[in-house]
Short mmCIF file of N, CA and C in Angstrom, two decimals:
data_model
loop_
_atom_site.label_atom_id
_atom_site.label_comp_id
_atom_site.label_asym_id
_atom_site.label_seq_id
_atom_site.Cartn_x
_atom_site.Cartn_y
_atom_site.Cartn_z
N MET A 1 -109.62 14.30 -38.00
CA MET A 1 -110.65 13.56 -37.45
C MET A 1 -112.23 13.68 -38.22
N TYR A 2 -112.66 12.54 -38.66
CA TYR A 2 -113.82 13.40 -38.85
C TYR A 2 -115.51 12.71 -37.64
N LEU A 3 -115.89 13.21 -37.51
CA LEU A 3 -117.25 13.27 -36.92
C LEU A 3 -118.49 13.98 -37.20
N PHE A 4 -119.13 12.51 -37.38
CA PHE A 4 -121.04 12.70 -37.47
C PHE A 4 -121.87 12.93 -36.64
N GLY A 5 -122.84 13.42 -36.51
CA GLY A 5 -124.02 13.00 -35.79
C GLY A 5 -123.53 14.00 -34.97
N GLY A 6 -124.86 12.99 -33.08
CA GLY A 6 -123.78 13.52 -31.93
C GLY A 6 -125.81 14.29 -31.44
N PHE A 7 -125.63 14.17 -29.75
CA PHE A 7 -126.36 14.87 -30.09
C PHE A 7 -126.26 16.00 -28.76
N SER A 8 -126.89 17.46 -28.23
CA SER A 8 -126.88 17.46 -27.53
C SER A 8 -128.69 18.64 -27.03
N ARG A 9 -129.45 19.49 -27.71
CA ARG A 9 -130.56 19.12 -27.42
C ARG A 9 -130.97 18.96 -28.23
N ASP A 10 -130.72 18.51 -29.93
CA ASP A 10 -131.34 18.75 -30.88
C ASP A 10 -129.97 17.10 -31.80
N LEU A 11 -130.38 16.49 -32.00
CA LEU A 11 -129.48 15.51 -32.95
C LEU A 11 -128.79 15.91 -34.05
N PHE A 12 -128.19 15.85 -34.32
CA PHE A 12 -127.34 16.31 -35.82
C PHE A 12 -127.37 15.71 -37.02
N SER A 13 -126.71 15.76 -37.93
CA SER A 13 -126.69 14.48 -39.29
C SER A 13 -125.44 15.56 -40.40
N ASP A 14 -125.17 15.85 -39.43
CA ASP A 14 -123.66 17.06 -40.33
C ASP A 14 -122.60 16.48 -39.65
N VAL A 15 -121.87 16.04 -40.82
CA VAL A 15 -120.02 16.16 -41.18
C VAL A 15 -118.59 16.65 -41.04
N ARG A 16 -118.25 16.85 -39.78
CA ARG A 16 -116.94 17.48 -39.60
C ARG A 16 -115.72 16.96 -39.64
N ILE A 17 -115.01 18.14 -40.25
CA ILE A 17 -113.49 17.67 -39.61
C ILE A 17 -112.57 18.04 -38.69
N TYR A 18 -112.13 17.41 -37.83
CA TYR A 18 -111.25 18.34 -37.16
C TYR A 18 -109.46 18.83 -37.65
N ASP A 19 -108.74 19.62 -38.45
CA ASP A 19 -107.56 19.78 -38.66
C ASP A 19 -107.11 19.81 -37.97
N ILE A 20 -106.04 19.24 -36.91
CA ILE A 20 -104.96 19.26 -35.97
C ILE A 20 -103.66 19.93 -36.00
N HIS A 21 -103.40 20.38 -36.66
CA HIS A 21 -103.02 21.12 -37.61
C HIS A 21 -102.86 22.40 -37.22
N GLN A 22 -103.92 22.99 -37.29
CA GLN A 22 -104.67 24.65 -37.48
C GLN A 22 -106.14 24.70 -35.80
N LYS A 23 -105.75 23.26 -35.90
CA LYS A 23 -106.16 23.09 -34.86
C LYS A 23 -107.97 23.87 -34.75
N LYS A 24 -108.36 23.49 -35.95
CA LYS A 24 -109.61 24.38 -35.76
C LYS A 24 -110.14 23.23 -36.88
N TRP A 25 -112.07 22.83 -36.17
CA TRP A 25 -113.41 21.89 -36.99
C TRP A 25 -113.83 23.57 -37.94
N LYS A 26 -114.29 22.66 -39.78
CA LYS A 26 -114.84 22.30 -40.31
C LYS A 26 -115.33 20.76 -40.43
N LEU A 27 -117.19 22.89 -41.30
CA LEU A 27 -117.75 22.07 -41.63
C LEU A 27 -118.23 21.38 -43.05
N ILE A 28 -118.44 20.72 -43.31
CA ILE A 28 -118.52 20.14 -44.64
C ILE A 28 -120.27 20.41 -45.30
N ASN A 29 -119.75 20.43 -45.97
CA ASN A 29 -121.42 21.92 -47.52
C ASN A 29 -121.93 21.25 -47.90
N LEU A 30 -122.41 19.66 -47.74
CA LEU A 30 -122.91 18.78 -48.53
C LEU A 30 -124.48 19.42 -49.63
N ALA A 31 -124.26 17.74 -50.84
CA ALA A 31 -124.76 19.14 -51.43
C ALA A 31 -125.99 18.03 -51.65
N GLN A 32 -126.14 17.05 -51.09
CA GLN A 32 -127.22 16.30 -51.10
C GLN A 32 -127.18 15.81 -49.69
N ARG A 33 -128.86 15.69 -49.31
CA ARG A 33 -128.82 15.58 -48.05
C ARG A 33 -128.44 13.85 -47.52
N GLY A 34 -127.66 13.81 -45.48
CA GLY A 34 -126.92 12.91 -45.61
C GLY A 34 -128.09 11.85 -44.72
N PRO A 35 -127.54 10.99 -43.98
CA PRO A 35 -128.31 10.43 -43.33
C PRO A 35 -129.28 10.28 -42.40
N HIS A 36 -129.41 10.32 -41.78
CA HIS A 36 -131.24 9.83 -40.22
C HIS A 36 -130.12 10.99 -39.64
N ALA A 37 -130.32 11.61 -38.97
CA ALA A 37 -129.79 12.39 -37.51
C ALA A 37 -129.53 11.45 -36.64
N ARG A 38 -128.14 10.80 -36.11
CA ARG A 38 -128.63 10.42 -34.91
C ARG A 38 -126.64 10.41 -33.76
N PHE A 39 -126.72 10.07 -33.44
CA PHE A 39 -125.89 9.79 -32.50
C PHE A 39 -126.12 8.16 -31.71
N ALA A 40 -124.85 7.62 -30.86
CA ALA A 40 -125.00 6.58 -30.23
C ALA A 40 -124.03 5.82 -31.59
N HIS A 41 -124.03 6.18 -32.86
CA HIS A 41 -123.98 4.86 -33.65
C HIS A 41 -122.06 4.61 -33.81
N SER A 42 -121.56 3.99 -34.73
CA SER A 42 -120.58 3.33 -34.74
C SER A 42 -120.08 3.97 -35.65
N MET A 43 -118.64 4.43 -36.33
CA MET A 43 -118.18 5.02 -37.28
C MET A 43 -116.51 3.90 -37.32
N ILE A 44 -116.16 3.81 -39.16
CA ILE A 44 -115.73 2.88 -39.09
C ILE A 44 -114.28 3.67 -39.84
N LEU A 45 -112.57 3.37 -40.72
CA LEU A 45 -112.11 4.01 -41.25
C LEU A 45 -112.15 2.86 -42.32
N TYR A 46 -112.60 2.77 -43.88
CA TYR A 46 -112.26 1.82 -44.46
C TYR A 46 -111.19 3.13 -45.92
N GLY A 47 -110.58 2.94 -45.44
CA GLY A 47 -109.50 3.01 -46.96
C GLY A 47 -109.97 4.56 -47.46
N ARG A 48 -110.51 5.02 -47.54
CA ARG A 48 -110.90 6.37 -48.20
C ARG A 48 -111.98 6.87 -47.70
N LYS A 49 -113.57 5.49 -46.81
CA LYS A 49 -114.56 6.08 -46.40
C LYS A 49 -114.70 5.79 -45.02
N LEU A 50 -115.76 6.42 -44.46
CA LEU A 50 -116.63 6.67 -43.00
C LEU A 50 -117.55 5.38 -43.50
N VAL A 51 -117.89 4.34 -42.56
CA VAL A 51 -118.89 3.83 -42.85
C VAL A 51 -119.81 3.37 -41.36
N ILE A 52 -120.83 3.49 -41.26
CA ILE A 52 -121.14 4.46 -40.50
C ILE A 52 -123.12 3.50 -39.66
N PHE A 53 -122.45 2.77 -38.58
CA PHE A 53 -123.77 1.73 -39.29
C PHE A 53 -124.81 2.02 -37.13
N GLY A 54 -125.69 2.24 -37.64
CA GLY A 54 -126.36 1.80 -36.54
C GLY A 54 -127.20 3.37 -35.60
N GLY A 55 -127.00 3.10 -34.26
CA GLY A 55 -127.37 4.48 -33.68
C GLY A 55 -128.57 4.89 -33.08
N ALA A 56 -129.00 5.95 -32.75
CA ALA A 56 -130.11 6.76 -31.56
C ALA A 56 -130.09 7.79 -32.76
N GLY A 57 -132.08 7.48 -33.12
CA GLY A 57 -132.78 7.94 -33.58
C GLY A 57 -133.67 9.40 -32.85
N PRO A 58 -134.28 9.95 -33.57
CA PRO A 58 -134.60 10.76 -32.33
C PRO A 58 -136.44 9.90 -31.31
N TYR A 59 -136.88 11.03 -30.17
CA TYR A 59 -137.27 10.43 -29.64
C TYR A 59 -138.70 10.49 -30.18
N ILE A 60 -139.28 8.98 -30.12
CA ILE A 60 -140.40 9.81 -29.99
C ILE A 60 -141.57 9.01 -29.30
N SER A 61 -142.27 10.39 -27.88
CA SER A 61 -143.79 10.51 -27.53
C SER A 61 -144.01 10.00 -27.09
N SER A 62 -144.86 9.71 -29.20
CA SER A 62 -146.12 8.56 -28.98
C SER A 62 -146.39 7.49 -28.05
N ILE A 63 -145.04 6.89 -28.98
CA ILE A 63 -144.49 5.25 -27.61
C ILE A 63 -144.05 4.79 -27.54
N LYS A 64 -142.99 6.77 -26.48
CA LYS A 64 -142.42 6.63 -25.41
C LYS A 64 -140.67 5.54 -25.68
N MET A 65 -140.32 6.08 -26.71
CA MET A 65 -138.60 5.48 -27.24
C MET A 65 -138.61 6.28 -28.00
N ARG A 66 -137.44 5.94 -28.09
CA ARG A 66 -136.67 6.66 -29.21
C ARG A 66 -135.85 5.40 -30.59
N LEU A 67 -135.44 6.10 -31.73
CA LEU A 67 -136.02 5.23 -32.85
C LEU A 67 -134.63 4.28 -33.09
N SER A 68 -133.66 3.18 -33.42
CA SER A 68 -132.76 2.60 -33.62
C SER A 68 -132.46 2.74 -34.20
N PHE A 69 -131.32 2.76 -35.18
CA PHE A 69 -131.42 1.74 -36.86
C PHE A 69 -130.64 0.89 -36.47
N ASN A 70 -130.51 0.02 -38.16
CA ASN A 70 -129.65 -0.74 -38.21
C ASN A 70 -129.25 -0.47 -40.38
N ASP A 71 -128.94 0.93 -40.16
CA ASP A 71 -128.57 1.06 -41.62
C ASP A 71 -127.47 1.23 -41.65
N VAL A 72 -127.10 1.47 -42.34
CA VAL A 72 -125.31 1.14 -42.86
C VAL A 72 -125.31 2.53 -44.19
N GLN A 73 -124.55 3.58 -44.51
CA GLN A 73 -124.79 4.39 -43.97
C GLN A 73 -122.70 4.52 -44.55
N ILE A 74 -121.83 5.48 -46.16
CA ILE A 74 -121.00 4.98 -45.87
C ILE A 74 -120.67 6.40 -47.19
N PHE A 75 -119.81 7.10 -46.37
CA PHE A 75 -119.27 8.97 -46.60
C PHE A 75 -117.53 9.33 -47.09
N ASP A 76 -117.58 9.14 -48.86
CA ASP A 76 -116.51 9.48 -49.84
C ASP A 76 -115.70 10.07 -49.06
N THR A 77 -114.36 10.13 -48.15
CA THR A 77 -114.07 11.39 -47.46
C THR A 77 -113.39 12.39 -48.69
N GLU A 78 -113.61 11.94 -50.28
CA GLU A 78 -112.30 12.78 -51.27
C GLU A 78 -112.70 13.82 -51.58
N LYS A 79 -114.31 12.55 -52.03
CA LYS A 79 -115.55 13.47 -53.07
C LYS A 79 -116.16 14.15 -52.01
N GLU A 80 -116.21 14.32 -50.60
CA GLU A 80 -117.29 14.07 -49.86
C GLU A 80 -118.47 14.28 -49.44
N ILE A 81 -119.30 13.75 -50.63
CA ILE A 81 -121.23 12.98 -50.25
C ILE A 81 -120.80 11.51 -49.91
N TRP A 82 -121.66 11.50 -50.01
CA TRP A 82 -122.33 10.28 -49.03
C TRP A 82 -123.29 9.39 -50.09
N LEU A 83 -122.66 8.49 -50.15
CA LEU A 83 -122.81 7.35 -51.58
C LEU A 83 -124.35 6.65 -50.96
N LYS A 84 -124.94 5.71 -52.45
CA LYS A 84 -125.60 4.84 -52.80
C LYS A 84 -125.56 4.09 -50.75
N GLU A 85 -126.85 4.18 -50.66
CA GLU A 85 -126.98 3.22 -49.27
C GLU A 85 -127.43 1.45 -49.80
N PRO A 86 -126.19 0.98 -49.19
CA PRO A 86 -126.22 -0.57 -49.65
C PRO A 86 -127.81 -1.29 -49.41
N ASP A 87 -127.91 -1.82 -49.50
CA ASP A 87 -128.39 -2.90 -49.15
C ASP A 87 -128.18 -3.30 -48.35
N ILE A 88 -129.75 -3.70 -47.13
CA ILE A 88 -129.55 -4.26 -45.66
C ILE A 88 -130.12 -5.44 -45.56
N GLU A 89 -130.37 -6.08 -46.91
CA GLU A 89 -131.14 -7.45 -46.45
C GLU A 89 -130.03 -8.24 -45.64
N GLY A 90 -130.19 -9.44 -44.33
CA GLY A 90 -129.29 -10.35 -43.63
C GLY A 90 -128.83 -8.74 -42.32
N ALA A 91 -129.29 -7.90 -42.82
CA ALA A 91 -128.36 -6.54 -41.26
C ALA A 91 -128.91 -7.10 -39.77
N PRO A 92 -128.45 -6.87 -39.39
CA PRO A 92 -128.02 -7.26 -38.13
C PRO A 92 -129.38 -6.30 -36.95
N LYS A 93 -130.26 -6.86 -35.73
CA LYS A 93 -131.08 -6.40 -35.01
C LYS A 93 -130.35 -5.14 -34.16
N LYS A 94 -131.10 -3.67 -35.02
CA LYS A 94 -131.48 -2.49 -34.69
C LYS A 94 -131.26 -2.21 -33.38
N ARG A 95 -129.76 -1.16 -33.82
CA ARG A 95 -128.96 -1.18 -32.44
C ARG A 95 -128.62 0.43 -32.29
N GLN A 96 -127.64 0.70 -31.14
CA GLN A 96 -127.20 1.67 -30.86
C GLN A 96 -125.79 1.29 -29.31
N ASN A 97 -125.05 2.49 -29.27
CA ASN A 97 -124.05 2.51 -28.23
C ASN A 97 -123.40 0.92 -28.37
N HIS A 98 -123.50 0.68 -29.24
CA HIS A 98 -122.55 -1.01 -30.24
C HIS A 98 -121.12 -0.19 -31.00
N VAL A 99 -120.24 -1.69 -30.73
CA VAL A 99 -119.09 -1.11 -30.70
C VAL A 99 -118.27 -2.18 -32.21
N ALA A 100 -117.54 -1.18 -32.53
CA ALA A 100 -117.18 -1.87 -34.52
C ALA A 100 -116.26 -1.44 -34.85
N GLY A 101 -115.12 -2.69 -35.44
CA GLY A 101 -114.07 -2.34 -36.05
C GLY A 101 -114.01 -2.67 -37.27
N VAL A 102 -112.85 -2.67 -37.61
CA VAL A 102 -111.83 -3.58 -39.00
C VAL A 102 -111.14 -4.43 -39.03
N LEU A 103 -110.75 -5.54 -39.64
CA LEU A 103 -110.64 -6.46 -39.83
C LEU A 103 -110.33 -6.64 -40.92
N GLY A 104 -109.36 -6.69 -41.57
CA GLY A 104 -109.38 -6.89 -43.17
C GLY A 104 -110.35 -5.94 -43.96
N SER A 105 -111.01 -6.53 -44.97
CA SER A 105 -111.87 -6.08 -45.26
C SER A 105 -113.94 -6.64 -44.72
N VAL A 106 -113.30 -6.87 -43.62
CA VAL A 106 -115.52 -6.94 -43.16
C VAL A 106 -114.62 -5.55 -41.99
N MET A 107 -116.69 -5.08 -41.79
CA MET A 107 -116.91 -4.16 -40.22
C MET A 107 -116.84 -6.03 -39.68
N ILE A 108 -116.77 -5.22 -38.11
CA ILE A 108 -117.08 -6.57 -37.02
C ILE A 108 -117.82 -5.83 -35.85
N VAL A 109 -119.03 -5.69 -35.52
CA VAL A 109 -119.98 -5.65 -35.12
C VAL A 109 -119.86 -5.60 -33.77
N HIS A 110 -120.12 -5.32 -32.77
CA HIS A 110 -120.90 -6.74 -31.46
C HIS A 110 -121.26 -5.38 -31.09
N GLY A 111 -122.28 -5.88 -30.37
CA GLY A 111 -122.45 -6.26 -28.60
C GLY A 111 -124.12 -4.07 -28.82
N GLY A 112 -124.53 -3.29 -28.06
CA GLY A 112 -125.00 -2.65 -28.21
C GLY A 112 -126.51 -2.61 -27.38
N PHE A 113 -127.51 -1.76 -27.68
CA PHE A 113 -129.12 -1.98 -26.61
C PHE A 113 -129.61 -2.49 -28.04
N ASN A 114 -131.17 -2.32 -27.98
CA ASN A 114 -132.35 -2.66 -29.16
C ASN A 114 -132.94 -2.24 -28.71
N THR A 115 -133.65 -0.99 -28.68
CA THR A 115 -134.03 0.09 -27.55
C THR A 115 -136.08 -0.99 -28.74
N GLU A 116 -136.43 -1.08 -29.14
CA GLU A 116 -137.63 -2.01 -30.14
C GLU A 116 -137.56 -3.20 -28.96
N GLN A 117 -136.01 -4.04 -28.49
CA GLN A 117 -136.57 -5.38 -27.34
C GLN A 117 -136.25 -4.88 -25.68
N LYS A 118 -136.12 -4.14 -25.93
CA LYS A 118 -135.30 -3.32 -24.30
C LYS A 118 -134.89 -3.93 -24.41
N LYS A 119 -133.69 -4.77 -24.52
CA LYS A 119 -132.23 -5.70 -24.51
C LYS A 119 -130.67 -5.72 -25.02
N VAL A 120 -130.70 -5.17 -23.91
CA VAL A 120 -128.58 -5.59 -24.34
C VAL A 120 -128.75 -6.69 -25.39
N LEU A 121 -127.00 -6.34 -26.14
CA LEU A 121 -127.22 -7.18 -27.07
C LEU A 121 -125.72 -7.91 -26.88
N ASN A 122 -125.70 -8.94 -27.26
CA ASN A 122 -124.60 -9.92 -26.62
C ASN A 122 -124.21 -10.49 -28.18
N ASP A 123 -124.48 -9.80 -29.33
CA ASP A 123 -124.30 -10.69 -30.79
C ASP A 123 -122.70 -9.82 -31.46
N TYR A 124 -122.33 -10.48 -32.61
CA TYR A 124 -121.81 -10.22 -33.40
C TYR A 124 -122.35 -10.40 -34.97
N ALA A 125 -121.90 -9.44 -35.39
CA ALA A 125 -122.67 -8.96 -37.36
C ALA A 125 -121.31 -8.72 -37.58
N LEU A 126 -120.95 -8.92 -39.16
CA LEU A 126 -119.86 -9.12 -39.90
C LEU A 126 -120.56 -8.31 -41.04
N PHE A 127 -119.91 -7.23 -41.43
CA PHE A 127 -120.20 -7.46 -42.67
C PHE A 127 -119.10 -6.18 -43.88
N ASP A 128 -118.76 -6.99 -45.18
CA ASP A 128 -117.85 -6.95 -45.97
C ASP A 128 -118.15 -5.25 -46.76
N LEU A 129 -116.34 -4.85 -46.57
CA LEU A 129 -116.92 -4.27 -46.48
C LEU A 129 -115.95 -3.13 -48.83
N ASP A 130 -116.52 -4.73 -49.06
CA ASP A 130 -115.95 -4.69 -50.55
C ASP A 130 -116.57 -5.09 -51.26
N THR A 131 -118.13 -6.04 -50.90
CA THR A 131 -119.24 -6.63 -51.86
C THR A 131 -120.77 -5.42 -51.09
N SER A 132 -120.43 -5.55 -49.80
CA SER A 132 -121.52 -4.05 -48.97
C SER A 132 -122.48 -5.14 -48.49
N LYS A 133 -122.32 -6.33 -48.61
CA LYS A 133 -122.90 -7.05 -48.04
C LYS A 133 -122.95 -7.85 -46.28
N TRP A 134 -124.31 -8.44 -45.75
CA TRP A 134 -123.81 -8.55 -44.51
C TRP A 134 -123.88 -10.35 -44.32
N ILE A 135 -123.44 -10.44 -43.56
CA ILE A 135 -122.36 -12.03 -43.85
C ILE A 135 -122.91 -12.85 -42.47
N TYR A 136 -123.89 -13.75 -42.52
CA TYR A 136 -124.31 -14.49 -41.13
C TYR A 136 -122.85 -14.74 -41.14
N CYS A 137 -123.49 -15.48 -39.81
CA CYS A 137 -122.64 -16.07 -39.04
C CYS A 137 -122.95 -16.28 -37.79
N ARG A 138 -123.31 -17.07 -36.73
CA ARG A 138 -123.03 -17.48 -35.41
C ARG A 138 -121.73 -17.68 -35.20
N VAL A 139 -121.81 -17.17 -33.34
CA VAL A 139 -120.84 -17.48 -32.17
C VAL A 139 -121.58 -18.64 -31.56
N PHE A 140 -120.63 -19.88 -31.30
CA PHE A 140 -120.79 -20.54 -29.85
C PHE A 140 -120.49 -20.05 -28.56
N ASP A 141 -121.13 -20.62 -28.40
CA ASP A 141 -120.60 -20.50 -26.24
C ASP A 141 -119.61 -21.55 -26.38
N LYS A 142 -118.55 -22.22 -25.95
CA LYS A 142 -117.03 -23.18 -26.03
C LYS A 142 -118.36 -24.62 -25.05
N ASP A 143 -119.31 -23.99 -23.91
CA ASP A 143 -119.84 -24.92 -22.56
C ASP A 143 -120.67 -25.45 -23.54
#
């Protein structure tokens, strides 16, 4: 089981693995710097890669707001390295506390909270995991 980021008194940006047989956590020592520290993000597994989207960053007291992200970060679990950050052209709004899942080779993101607009989101976004590109989609209500 993999864990990235989180928060207690501080925000974290480390990657940890839980060995279910030994019942121990292992901190992965990374040679290069990873993504910004965050929590309330989503993380899915696609093949041997962990894909992280969005989340909440540090609280900025001067603007009385916590930063949100809309970036995609990819971690190669075999090589234990962060890969080049994909282009975010067409990325959905920044968000935290959303959900994500995988259907085939597409990551589906739904909902969350946008701190800049102070708005609960009820939209969907699709990210093609093979091409590392966002797919534009519109969801219509039947009414």
